[in-house]
Coordinates of C-alpha atoms and ligand atoms in Angstrom, one line a residue:
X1420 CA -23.1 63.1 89.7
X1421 CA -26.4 65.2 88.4
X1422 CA -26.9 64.3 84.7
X1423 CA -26.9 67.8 82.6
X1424 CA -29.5 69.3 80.2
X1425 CA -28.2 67.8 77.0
X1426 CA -27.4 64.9 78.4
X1427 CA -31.3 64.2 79.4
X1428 CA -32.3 66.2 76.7
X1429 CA -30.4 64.2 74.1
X1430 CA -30.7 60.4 75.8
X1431 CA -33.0 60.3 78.4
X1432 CA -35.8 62.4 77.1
X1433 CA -38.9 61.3 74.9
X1434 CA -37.9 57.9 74.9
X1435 CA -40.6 55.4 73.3
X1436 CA -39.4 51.8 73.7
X1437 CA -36.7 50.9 76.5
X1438 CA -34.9 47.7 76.8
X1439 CA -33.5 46.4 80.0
X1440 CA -30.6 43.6 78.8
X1441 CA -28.7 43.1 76.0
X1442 CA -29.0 39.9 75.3
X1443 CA -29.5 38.0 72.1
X1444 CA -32.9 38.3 73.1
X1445 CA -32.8 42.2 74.1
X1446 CA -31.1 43.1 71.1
X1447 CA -33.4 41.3 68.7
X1448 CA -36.3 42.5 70.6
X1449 CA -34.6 46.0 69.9
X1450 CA -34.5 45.2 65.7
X1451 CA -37.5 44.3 65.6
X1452 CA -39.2 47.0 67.6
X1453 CA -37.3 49.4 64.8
X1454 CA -38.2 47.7 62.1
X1455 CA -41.7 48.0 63.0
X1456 CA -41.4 51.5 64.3
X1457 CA -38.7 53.1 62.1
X1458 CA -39.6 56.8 63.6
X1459 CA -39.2 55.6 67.2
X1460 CA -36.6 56.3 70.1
X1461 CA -35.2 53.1 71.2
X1462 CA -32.8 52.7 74.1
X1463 CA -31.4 49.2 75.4
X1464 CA -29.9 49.5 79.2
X1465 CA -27.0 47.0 80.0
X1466 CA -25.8 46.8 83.3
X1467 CA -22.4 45.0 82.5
X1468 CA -19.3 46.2 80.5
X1469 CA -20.3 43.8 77.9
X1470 CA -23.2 42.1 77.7
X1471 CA -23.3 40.1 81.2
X1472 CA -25.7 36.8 81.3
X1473 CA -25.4 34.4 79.0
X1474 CA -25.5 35.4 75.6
X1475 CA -21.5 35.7 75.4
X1476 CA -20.5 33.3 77.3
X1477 CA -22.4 30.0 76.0
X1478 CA -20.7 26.6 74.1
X1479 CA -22.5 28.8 70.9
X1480 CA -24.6 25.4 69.9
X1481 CA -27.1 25.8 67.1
X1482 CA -29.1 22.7 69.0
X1483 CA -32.4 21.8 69.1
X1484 CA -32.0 18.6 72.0
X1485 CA -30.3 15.3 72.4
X1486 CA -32.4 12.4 72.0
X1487 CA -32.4 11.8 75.8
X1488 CA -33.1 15.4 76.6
X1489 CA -36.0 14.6 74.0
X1490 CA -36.9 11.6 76.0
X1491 CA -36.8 13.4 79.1
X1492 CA -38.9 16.0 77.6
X1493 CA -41.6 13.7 76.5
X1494 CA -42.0 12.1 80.3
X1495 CA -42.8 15.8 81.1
X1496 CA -44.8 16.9 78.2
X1497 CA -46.8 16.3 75.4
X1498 CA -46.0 14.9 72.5
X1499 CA -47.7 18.1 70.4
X1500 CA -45.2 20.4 73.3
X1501 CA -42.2 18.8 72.3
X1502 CA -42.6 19.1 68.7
X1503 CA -43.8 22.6 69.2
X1504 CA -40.0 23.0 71.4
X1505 CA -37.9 21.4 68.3
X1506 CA -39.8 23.6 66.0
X1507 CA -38.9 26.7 67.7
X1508 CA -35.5 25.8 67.9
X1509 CA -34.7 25.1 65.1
X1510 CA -36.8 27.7 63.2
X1511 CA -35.0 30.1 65.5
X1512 CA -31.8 29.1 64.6
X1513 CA -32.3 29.6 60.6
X1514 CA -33.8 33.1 61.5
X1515 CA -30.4 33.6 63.3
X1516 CA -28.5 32.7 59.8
X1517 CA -31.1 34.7 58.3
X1518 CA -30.9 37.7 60.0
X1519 CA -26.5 38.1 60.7
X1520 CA -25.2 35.5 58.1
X1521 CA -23.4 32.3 58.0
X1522 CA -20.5 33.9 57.6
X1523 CA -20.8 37.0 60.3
X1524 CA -21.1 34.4 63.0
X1525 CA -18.8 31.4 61.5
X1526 CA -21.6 28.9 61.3
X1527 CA -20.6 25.7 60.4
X1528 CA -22.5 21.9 60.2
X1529 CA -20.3 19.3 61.7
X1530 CA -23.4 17.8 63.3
X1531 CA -24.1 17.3 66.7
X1532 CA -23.5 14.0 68.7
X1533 CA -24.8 12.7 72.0
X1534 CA -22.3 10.5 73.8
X1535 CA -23.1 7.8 76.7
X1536 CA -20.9 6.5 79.1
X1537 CA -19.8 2.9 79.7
X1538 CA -22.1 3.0 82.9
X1539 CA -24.9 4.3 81.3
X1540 CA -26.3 1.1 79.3
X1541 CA -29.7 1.8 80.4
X1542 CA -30.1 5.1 79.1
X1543 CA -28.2 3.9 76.1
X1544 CA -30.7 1.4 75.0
X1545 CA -33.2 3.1 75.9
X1546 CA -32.3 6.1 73.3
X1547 CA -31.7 3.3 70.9
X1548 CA -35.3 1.9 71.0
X1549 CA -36.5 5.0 71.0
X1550 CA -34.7 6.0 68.0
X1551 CA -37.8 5.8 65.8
X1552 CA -40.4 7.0 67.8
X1553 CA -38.0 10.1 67.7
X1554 CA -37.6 10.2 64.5
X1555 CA -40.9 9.6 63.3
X1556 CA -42.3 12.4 66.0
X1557 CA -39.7 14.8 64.5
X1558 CA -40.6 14.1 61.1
X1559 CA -42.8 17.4 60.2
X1560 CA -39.7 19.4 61.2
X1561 CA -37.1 18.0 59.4
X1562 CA -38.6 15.8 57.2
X1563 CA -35.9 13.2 56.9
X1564 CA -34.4 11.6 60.3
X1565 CA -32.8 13.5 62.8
X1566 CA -31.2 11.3 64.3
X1567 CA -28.9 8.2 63.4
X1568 CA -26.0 6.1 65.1
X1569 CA -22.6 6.4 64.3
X1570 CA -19.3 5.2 65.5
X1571 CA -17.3 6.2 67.5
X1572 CA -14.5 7.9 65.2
X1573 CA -13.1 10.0 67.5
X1574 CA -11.7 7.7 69.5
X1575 CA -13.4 9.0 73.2
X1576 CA -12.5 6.8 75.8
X1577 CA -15.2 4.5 78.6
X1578 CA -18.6 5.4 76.2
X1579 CA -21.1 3.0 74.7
X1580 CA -20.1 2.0 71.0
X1581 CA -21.5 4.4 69.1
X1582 CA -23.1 8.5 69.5
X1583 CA -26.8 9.2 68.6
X1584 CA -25.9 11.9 66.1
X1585 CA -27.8 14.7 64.2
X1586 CA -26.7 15.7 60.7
X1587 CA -29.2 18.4 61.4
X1588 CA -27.1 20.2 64.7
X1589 CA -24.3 23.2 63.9
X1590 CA -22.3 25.7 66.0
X1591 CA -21.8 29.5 65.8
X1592 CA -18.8 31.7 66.7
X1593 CA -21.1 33.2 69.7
X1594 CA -18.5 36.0 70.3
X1595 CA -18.7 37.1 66.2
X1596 CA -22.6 36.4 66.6
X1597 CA -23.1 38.9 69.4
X1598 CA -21.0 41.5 68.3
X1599 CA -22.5 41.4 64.8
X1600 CA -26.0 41.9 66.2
X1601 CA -24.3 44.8 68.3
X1602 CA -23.3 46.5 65.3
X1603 CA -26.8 45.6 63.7
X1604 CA -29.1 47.1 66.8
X1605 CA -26.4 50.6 66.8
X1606 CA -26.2 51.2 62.7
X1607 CA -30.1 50.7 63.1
X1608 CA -30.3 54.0 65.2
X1609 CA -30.8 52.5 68.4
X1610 CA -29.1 53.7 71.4
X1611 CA -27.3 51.0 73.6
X1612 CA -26.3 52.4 77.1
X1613 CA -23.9 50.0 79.5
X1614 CA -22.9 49.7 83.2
X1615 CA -25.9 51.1 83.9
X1616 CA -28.3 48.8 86.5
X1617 CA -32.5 48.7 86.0
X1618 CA -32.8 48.9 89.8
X1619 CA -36.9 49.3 89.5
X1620 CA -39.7 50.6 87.6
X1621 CA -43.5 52.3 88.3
X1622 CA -46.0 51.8 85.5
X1623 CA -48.1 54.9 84.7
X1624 CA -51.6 55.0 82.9
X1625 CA -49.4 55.6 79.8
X1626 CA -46.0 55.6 80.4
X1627 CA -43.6 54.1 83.0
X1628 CA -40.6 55.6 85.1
X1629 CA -37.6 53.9 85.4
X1630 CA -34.7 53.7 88.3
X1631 CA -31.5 53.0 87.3
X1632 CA -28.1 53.5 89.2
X1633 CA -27.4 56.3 87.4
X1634 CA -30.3 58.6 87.0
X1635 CA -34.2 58.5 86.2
X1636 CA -36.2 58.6 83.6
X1637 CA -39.6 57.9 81.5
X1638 CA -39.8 55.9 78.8
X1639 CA -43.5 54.9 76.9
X1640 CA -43.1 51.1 76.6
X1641 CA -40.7 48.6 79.0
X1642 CA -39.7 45.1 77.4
X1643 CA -37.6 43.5 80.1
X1644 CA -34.9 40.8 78.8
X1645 CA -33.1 39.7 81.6
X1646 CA -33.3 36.2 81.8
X1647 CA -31.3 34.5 84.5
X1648 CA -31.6 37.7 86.7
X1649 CA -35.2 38.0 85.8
X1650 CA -36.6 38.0 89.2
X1651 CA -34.5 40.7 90.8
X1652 CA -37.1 42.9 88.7
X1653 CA -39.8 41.3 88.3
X1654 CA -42.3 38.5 89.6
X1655 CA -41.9 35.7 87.2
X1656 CA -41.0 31.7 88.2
X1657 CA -37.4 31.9 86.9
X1658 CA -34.5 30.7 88.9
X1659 CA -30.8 31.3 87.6
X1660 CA -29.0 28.8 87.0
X1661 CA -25.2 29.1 86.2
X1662 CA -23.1 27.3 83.8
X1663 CA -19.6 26.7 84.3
X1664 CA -16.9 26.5 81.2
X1665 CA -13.3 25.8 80.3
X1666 CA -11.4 26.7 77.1
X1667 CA -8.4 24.2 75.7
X1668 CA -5.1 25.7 74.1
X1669 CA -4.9 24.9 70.7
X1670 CA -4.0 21.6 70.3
X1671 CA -1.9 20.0 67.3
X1672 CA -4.0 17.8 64.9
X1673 CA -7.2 18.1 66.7
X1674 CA -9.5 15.6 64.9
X1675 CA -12.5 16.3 66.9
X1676 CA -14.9 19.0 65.3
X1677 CA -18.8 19.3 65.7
X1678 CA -21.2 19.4 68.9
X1679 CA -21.5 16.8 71.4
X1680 CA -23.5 16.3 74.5
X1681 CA -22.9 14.0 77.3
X1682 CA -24.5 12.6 80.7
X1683 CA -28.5 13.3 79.3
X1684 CA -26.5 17.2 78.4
X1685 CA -25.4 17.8 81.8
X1686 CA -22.2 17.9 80.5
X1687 CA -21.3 19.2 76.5
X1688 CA -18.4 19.8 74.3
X1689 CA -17.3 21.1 71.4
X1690 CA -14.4 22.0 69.4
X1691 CA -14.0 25.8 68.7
X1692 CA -11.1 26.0 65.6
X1693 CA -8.5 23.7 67.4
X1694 CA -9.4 23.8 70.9
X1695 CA -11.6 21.7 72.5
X1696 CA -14.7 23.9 74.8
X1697 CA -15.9 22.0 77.4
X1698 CA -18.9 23.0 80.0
X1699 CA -21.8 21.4 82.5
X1700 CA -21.4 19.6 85.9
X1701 CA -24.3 21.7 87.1
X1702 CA -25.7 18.8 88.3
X1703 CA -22.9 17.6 90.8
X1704 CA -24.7 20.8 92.8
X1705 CA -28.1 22.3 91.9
X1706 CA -28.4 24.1 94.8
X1707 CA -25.2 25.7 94.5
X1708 CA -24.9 26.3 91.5
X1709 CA -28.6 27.9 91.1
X1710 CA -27.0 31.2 91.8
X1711 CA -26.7 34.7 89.7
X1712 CA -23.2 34.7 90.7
X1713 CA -20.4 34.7 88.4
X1714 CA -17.6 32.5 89.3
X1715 CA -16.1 29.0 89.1
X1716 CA -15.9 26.4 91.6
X1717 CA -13.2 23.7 92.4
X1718 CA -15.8 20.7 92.3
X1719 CA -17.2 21.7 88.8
X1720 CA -13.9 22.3 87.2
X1721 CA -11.9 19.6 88.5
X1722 CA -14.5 17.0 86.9
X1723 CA -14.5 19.1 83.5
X1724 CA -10.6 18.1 83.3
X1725 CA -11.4 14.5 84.8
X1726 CA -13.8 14.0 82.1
X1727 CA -11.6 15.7 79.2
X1728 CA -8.7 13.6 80.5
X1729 CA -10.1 10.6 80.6
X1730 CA -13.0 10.3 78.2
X1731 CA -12.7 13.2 75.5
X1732 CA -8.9 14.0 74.7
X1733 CA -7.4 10.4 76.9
X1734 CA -4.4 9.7 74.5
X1735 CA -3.5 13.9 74.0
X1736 CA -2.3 16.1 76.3
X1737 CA -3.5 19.5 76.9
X1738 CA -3.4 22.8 78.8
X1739 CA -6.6 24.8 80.2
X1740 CA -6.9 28.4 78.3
X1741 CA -9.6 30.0 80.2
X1742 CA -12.5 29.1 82.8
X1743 CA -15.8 31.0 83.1
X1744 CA -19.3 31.0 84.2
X1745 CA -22.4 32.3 82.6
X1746 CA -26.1 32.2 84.0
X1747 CA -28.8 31.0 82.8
X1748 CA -32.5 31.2 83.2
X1749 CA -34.4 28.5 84.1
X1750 CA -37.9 26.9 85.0
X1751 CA -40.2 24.1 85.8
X1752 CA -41.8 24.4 82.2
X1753 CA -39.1 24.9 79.2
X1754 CA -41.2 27.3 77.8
X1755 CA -39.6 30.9 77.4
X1756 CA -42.2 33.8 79.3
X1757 CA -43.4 36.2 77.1
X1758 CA -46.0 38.1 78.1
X1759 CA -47.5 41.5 78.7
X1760 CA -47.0 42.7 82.5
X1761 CA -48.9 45.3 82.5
X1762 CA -50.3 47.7 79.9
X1763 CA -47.2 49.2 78.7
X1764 CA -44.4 46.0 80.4
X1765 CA -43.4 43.3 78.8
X1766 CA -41.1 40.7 79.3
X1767 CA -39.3 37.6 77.0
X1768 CA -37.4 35.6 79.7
X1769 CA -36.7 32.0 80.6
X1770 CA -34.6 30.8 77.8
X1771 CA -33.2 27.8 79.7
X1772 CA -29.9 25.8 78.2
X1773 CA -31.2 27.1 74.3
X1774 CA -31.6 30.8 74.0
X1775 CA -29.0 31.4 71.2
X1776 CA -31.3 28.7 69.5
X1777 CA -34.6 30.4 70.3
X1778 CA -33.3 34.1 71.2
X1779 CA -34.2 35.6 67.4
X1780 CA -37.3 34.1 67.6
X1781 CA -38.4 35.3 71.3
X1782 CA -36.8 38.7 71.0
X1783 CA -38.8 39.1 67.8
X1784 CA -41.8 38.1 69.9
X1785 CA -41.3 40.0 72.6
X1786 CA -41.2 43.2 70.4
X1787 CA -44.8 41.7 68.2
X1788 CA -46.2 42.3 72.0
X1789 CA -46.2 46.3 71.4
X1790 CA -48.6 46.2 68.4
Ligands
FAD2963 C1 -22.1 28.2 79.6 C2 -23.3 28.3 78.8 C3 -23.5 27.5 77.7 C4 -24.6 27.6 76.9 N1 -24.6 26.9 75.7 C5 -25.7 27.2 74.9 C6 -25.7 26.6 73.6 O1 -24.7 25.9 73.2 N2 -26.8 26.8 72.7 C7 -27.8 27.5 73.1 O2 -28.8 27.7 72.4 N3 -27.8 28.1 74.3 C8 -26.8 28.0 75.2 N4 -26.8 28.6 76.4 C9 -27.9 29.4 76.8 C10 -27.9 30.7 76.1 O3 -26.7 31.3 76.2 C11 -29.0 31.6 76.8 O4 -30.2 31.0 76.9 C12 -29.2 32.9 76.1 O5 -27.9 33.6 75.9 C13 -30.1 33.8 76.9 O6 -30.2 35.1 76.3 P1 -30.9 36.3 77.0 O7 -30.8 37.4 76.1 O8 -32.3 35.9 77.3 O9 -30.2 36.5 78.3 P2 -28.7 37.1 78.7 O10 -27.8 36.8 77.6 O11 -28.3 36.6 80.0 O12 -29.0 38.6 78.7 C14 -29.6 39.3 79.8 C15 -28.8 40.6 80.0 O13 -29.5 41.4 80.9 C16 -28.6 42.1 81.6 N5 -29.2 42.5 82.9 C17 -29.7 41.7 83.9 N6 -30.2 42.5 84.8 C18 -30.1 43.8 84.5 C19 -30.6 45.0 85.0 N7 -31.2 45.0 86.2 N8 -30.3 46.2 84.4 C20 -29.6 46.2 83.2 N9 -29.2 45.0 82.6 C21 -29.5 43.8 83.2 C22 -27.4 41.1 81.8 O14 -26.2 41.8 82.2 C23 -27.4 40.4 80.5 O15 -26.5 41.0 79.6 C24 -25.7 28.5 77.3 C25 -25.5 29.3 78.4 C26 -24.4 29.2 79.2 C27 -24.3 30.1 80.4

C-alpha cells in the first residue's frame, strides 16, 4: 500500500530525532531528547502491538544484585566496576520514582531476599563470610548495610536457615510503569508509531534513511534501543537471551510479599498483590534459550512449578494464571553499550537481567549523546 501525501507529509517528513524501540529505555531516551529539544520532531518506531522485548514482560524488580550475583561480579570485575554497577542501579531506580511516581507504578519496599537451597552450603557460607566485605564495599552507596540475614518467615521448604536480605530492594507494577511512561512520551508531543519493523538504515553526511516494513523515510538523528534484538540491526556483541515466566491465581492468605532471588538469580520470585510471579531456569539450557524467540518450553516450566511446589508455596495449593517469555539482552561485560555509531547513530543496548533498574538512567544517556 503507497503511503499518501499527508500521510508523509504529516509523519514521515522533517523528522529530527527517530527512535527504533519502545522500551523503558526508547521511551526515556525519547523524554529526554524533548526535554532538551522542546522544538523538535520526535518519532519512536515499535515493531510489536505493544511494546515487544522486555520492558513489559519482566518480574518488575527495583534490584540492584544479590550478594552472590555481587560475588560473582567481583570474580569478573573490579572492585571500583562493581560499585560503579550498584550505583547505577540503584540511582536509576530513584530516577524511575522520580520521573513517573511511587504511586503511577505501585512501588512498594518489602525488601528483597536471596534464598539458598539445602544443597547449596558452599555458596551459602560463602555469601555469609562475605557479608561484610559486601557491605563495607557498598557503603558509599547506601551508607548503612545492604545487606543482613534473616529467618526464614515464610516458611519455604529444603533452603539454608536464613535469606541474605536487603531492606534497600523494592518492586514496581511494570505494566502501570510502562504504560505511565507511554502516556508521558505521547502528552509530551512525541509521535509513537507501532507494528512497524526497522528492517535497515544508510547514514548520510547529515542525515540517515531508514527502511521499515512499511515505507521509507529520512530522519536527522537515529538512537537505536533494541536491546535483545540489537544485532539484527546493528554490529554490537549482544546476544538475546530469553526469560521464561509463570503467573499464580490469587491465592487466599498469601503471606509472602517482597523480592526474592534463588540459585545465584537464575531463578526469582515475587509476589505481585496475592499471587505469587515466578521466572528463570535459563540456565537448565543456555543454548536454547539464547534465542529472540518468544515462547515457553516444557523443561523450563515444568521446573518453575517443581520449584514453587516444593520449595516456595510446599504446604498451599495453587493454579498457574499465565506463562510467558520475554528477551533480554545480554553480554560478556554487564555494562549497557552506549555509544555513538556513526555521526548522526546511536545506540543504548545491552541491559542484561536489570534494565527497569538502569533503563531511566541509560535512555537519558543515550539521548545526552545528541548534544
Ligand atoms: C522475564 C524477565 C524478567 C525480568 N526481570 C527484571 C527485573 O525484575 N528487574 C529489572 O531491572 N529487569 C528485569 N528484566 C530485564 C528488563 O526487563 C530489561 O533489561 C529491560 O526491559 C530492557 O529494556 P529495553 O528498553 O532496553 O529493551 P526492550 O524492553 O526489549 O525494548 C526493545 C524494543 O525494541 C523493539 N524492537 C526490536 N527490534 C525492532 C525493530 N527492528 N524495529 C522496531 N522495533 C524493534 C522491541 O519490540 C522492543 O519493544 C527482566 C526481563 C525479563 C524478560
Amino acid at each position: 500500500m503507497n503511503l499518501s501525501y499527508w500521510e508523509y507529509k504529516t509523519w514521515l517528513s522533517n523528522i529530527d530525532f527517530t527512535v527504533v524501540g519502545s522500551g523503558i529505555v526508547g521511551l526515556n531516551c525519547a523524554l529526554y531528547l524533548k526535554k532538551q529539544f522542546p522544538e523538535a520532531k520526535i518519532l519512536v518506531l515499535e515493531r510489536g502491538l505493544l511494546p515487544q522485548g522486555a520492558s513489559t514482560k519482566n518480574a518488575g524488580f527495583a534490584c540492584f544484585g544479590s550478594v552472590s550475583e555481587i560475588l560473582s561480579d567481583l570474580r569478573k570485575h573490579t572492585e571500583k566496576e562493581v560499585l560503579q554497577l550498584v550505583k547505577k542501579r540503584w540511582e536509576g531506580v530513584q530516577l524511575l520514582r522520580k520521573n513517573l511516581g511511587d504511586e503511577q507504578i505501585d512501588y512498594q519496599n518489602h525488601g528483597g531476599n536471596e534464598v539458598f537451597l539445602k544443597d547449596q552450603e558452599g555458596l551459602y557460607e560463602d555469601c555469609l563470610d562475605n557479608l561484610d566485605r559486601v557491605n563495607s564495599l557498598l557503603k558509599p552507596v547506601f551508607k548503612a548495610d545492604a545487606f543482613q540475614t534473616l529467618p526464614n518467615s515464610f516458611g519455604f521448604k529444603g533452603i539454608q536457615e536464613n535469606y541474605i536480605s536487603s531492606p534497600f530492594e523494592g518492586q514496581i507494577n511494570t505494566g502501570k510503569m510502562m504504560k505511565t511512561l507511554l502516556d508521558k512520551v505521547q502528552n509530551s508531543g512525541v509521535t509513537i508509531l507501532n507494528s512497524i519493523r526497522v528492517e535497515n538504515f544508510v547514514e548520510n553526511i547529515d542525515h540517515v534513511m531508514i527502511k521499515t516494513d512499511h515505507f521509507e523515510f529520512r530522519t536527522n538523528k537515529l538512537f537505536i534501543a533494541t536491546n535483545g534484538f540489537a544485532s539484527q540491526l546493528i554490529r554490537e556483541k549482544v546476544k538475546p537471551a530469553r526469560a521464561q515466566v509463570l503467573i499464580t491465581k490469587p491465592i487466599h492468605n498469601l503471606n509472602i510479599k517482597g523480592t526474592f532471588h534463588l540459585d545465584e538469580g537464575y531463578y526469582y520470585f515475587g509476589n505481585i498483590e496475592d499471587r505469587i510471579l515466578f521466572g528463570g531456569g535459563r540456565n537448565l539450557d543456555f543454548k536454547g534459550e539464547e534465542t529472540s524467540t518468544f515462547g515457553e518450553t516444557t523443561l523450563v516450566q515444568n521446573s518453575l512449578e517443581n520449584i514453587l511446589r516444593t520449595v516456595i508455596l510446599p504446604n498451599t495449593p495453587f493454579e498457574i494464571d499465565l506463562r510467558w517469555s520475554g528477551i533480554m539482552g545480554m553480554g560478556k561485560q554487564k555494562k549497557p553499550i552506549v555509544k555513538h555509531l556513526g555521526n548522526n547513530v546511536y545506540c543504548g543496548v545491552r541491559m542484561g537481567g536489570m534494565g527497569i533498574a538502569i533503563g531511566s538512567l541509560i535512555g537519558k544517556e543515550l539521548a545526552n549523546l545528541a548534544k
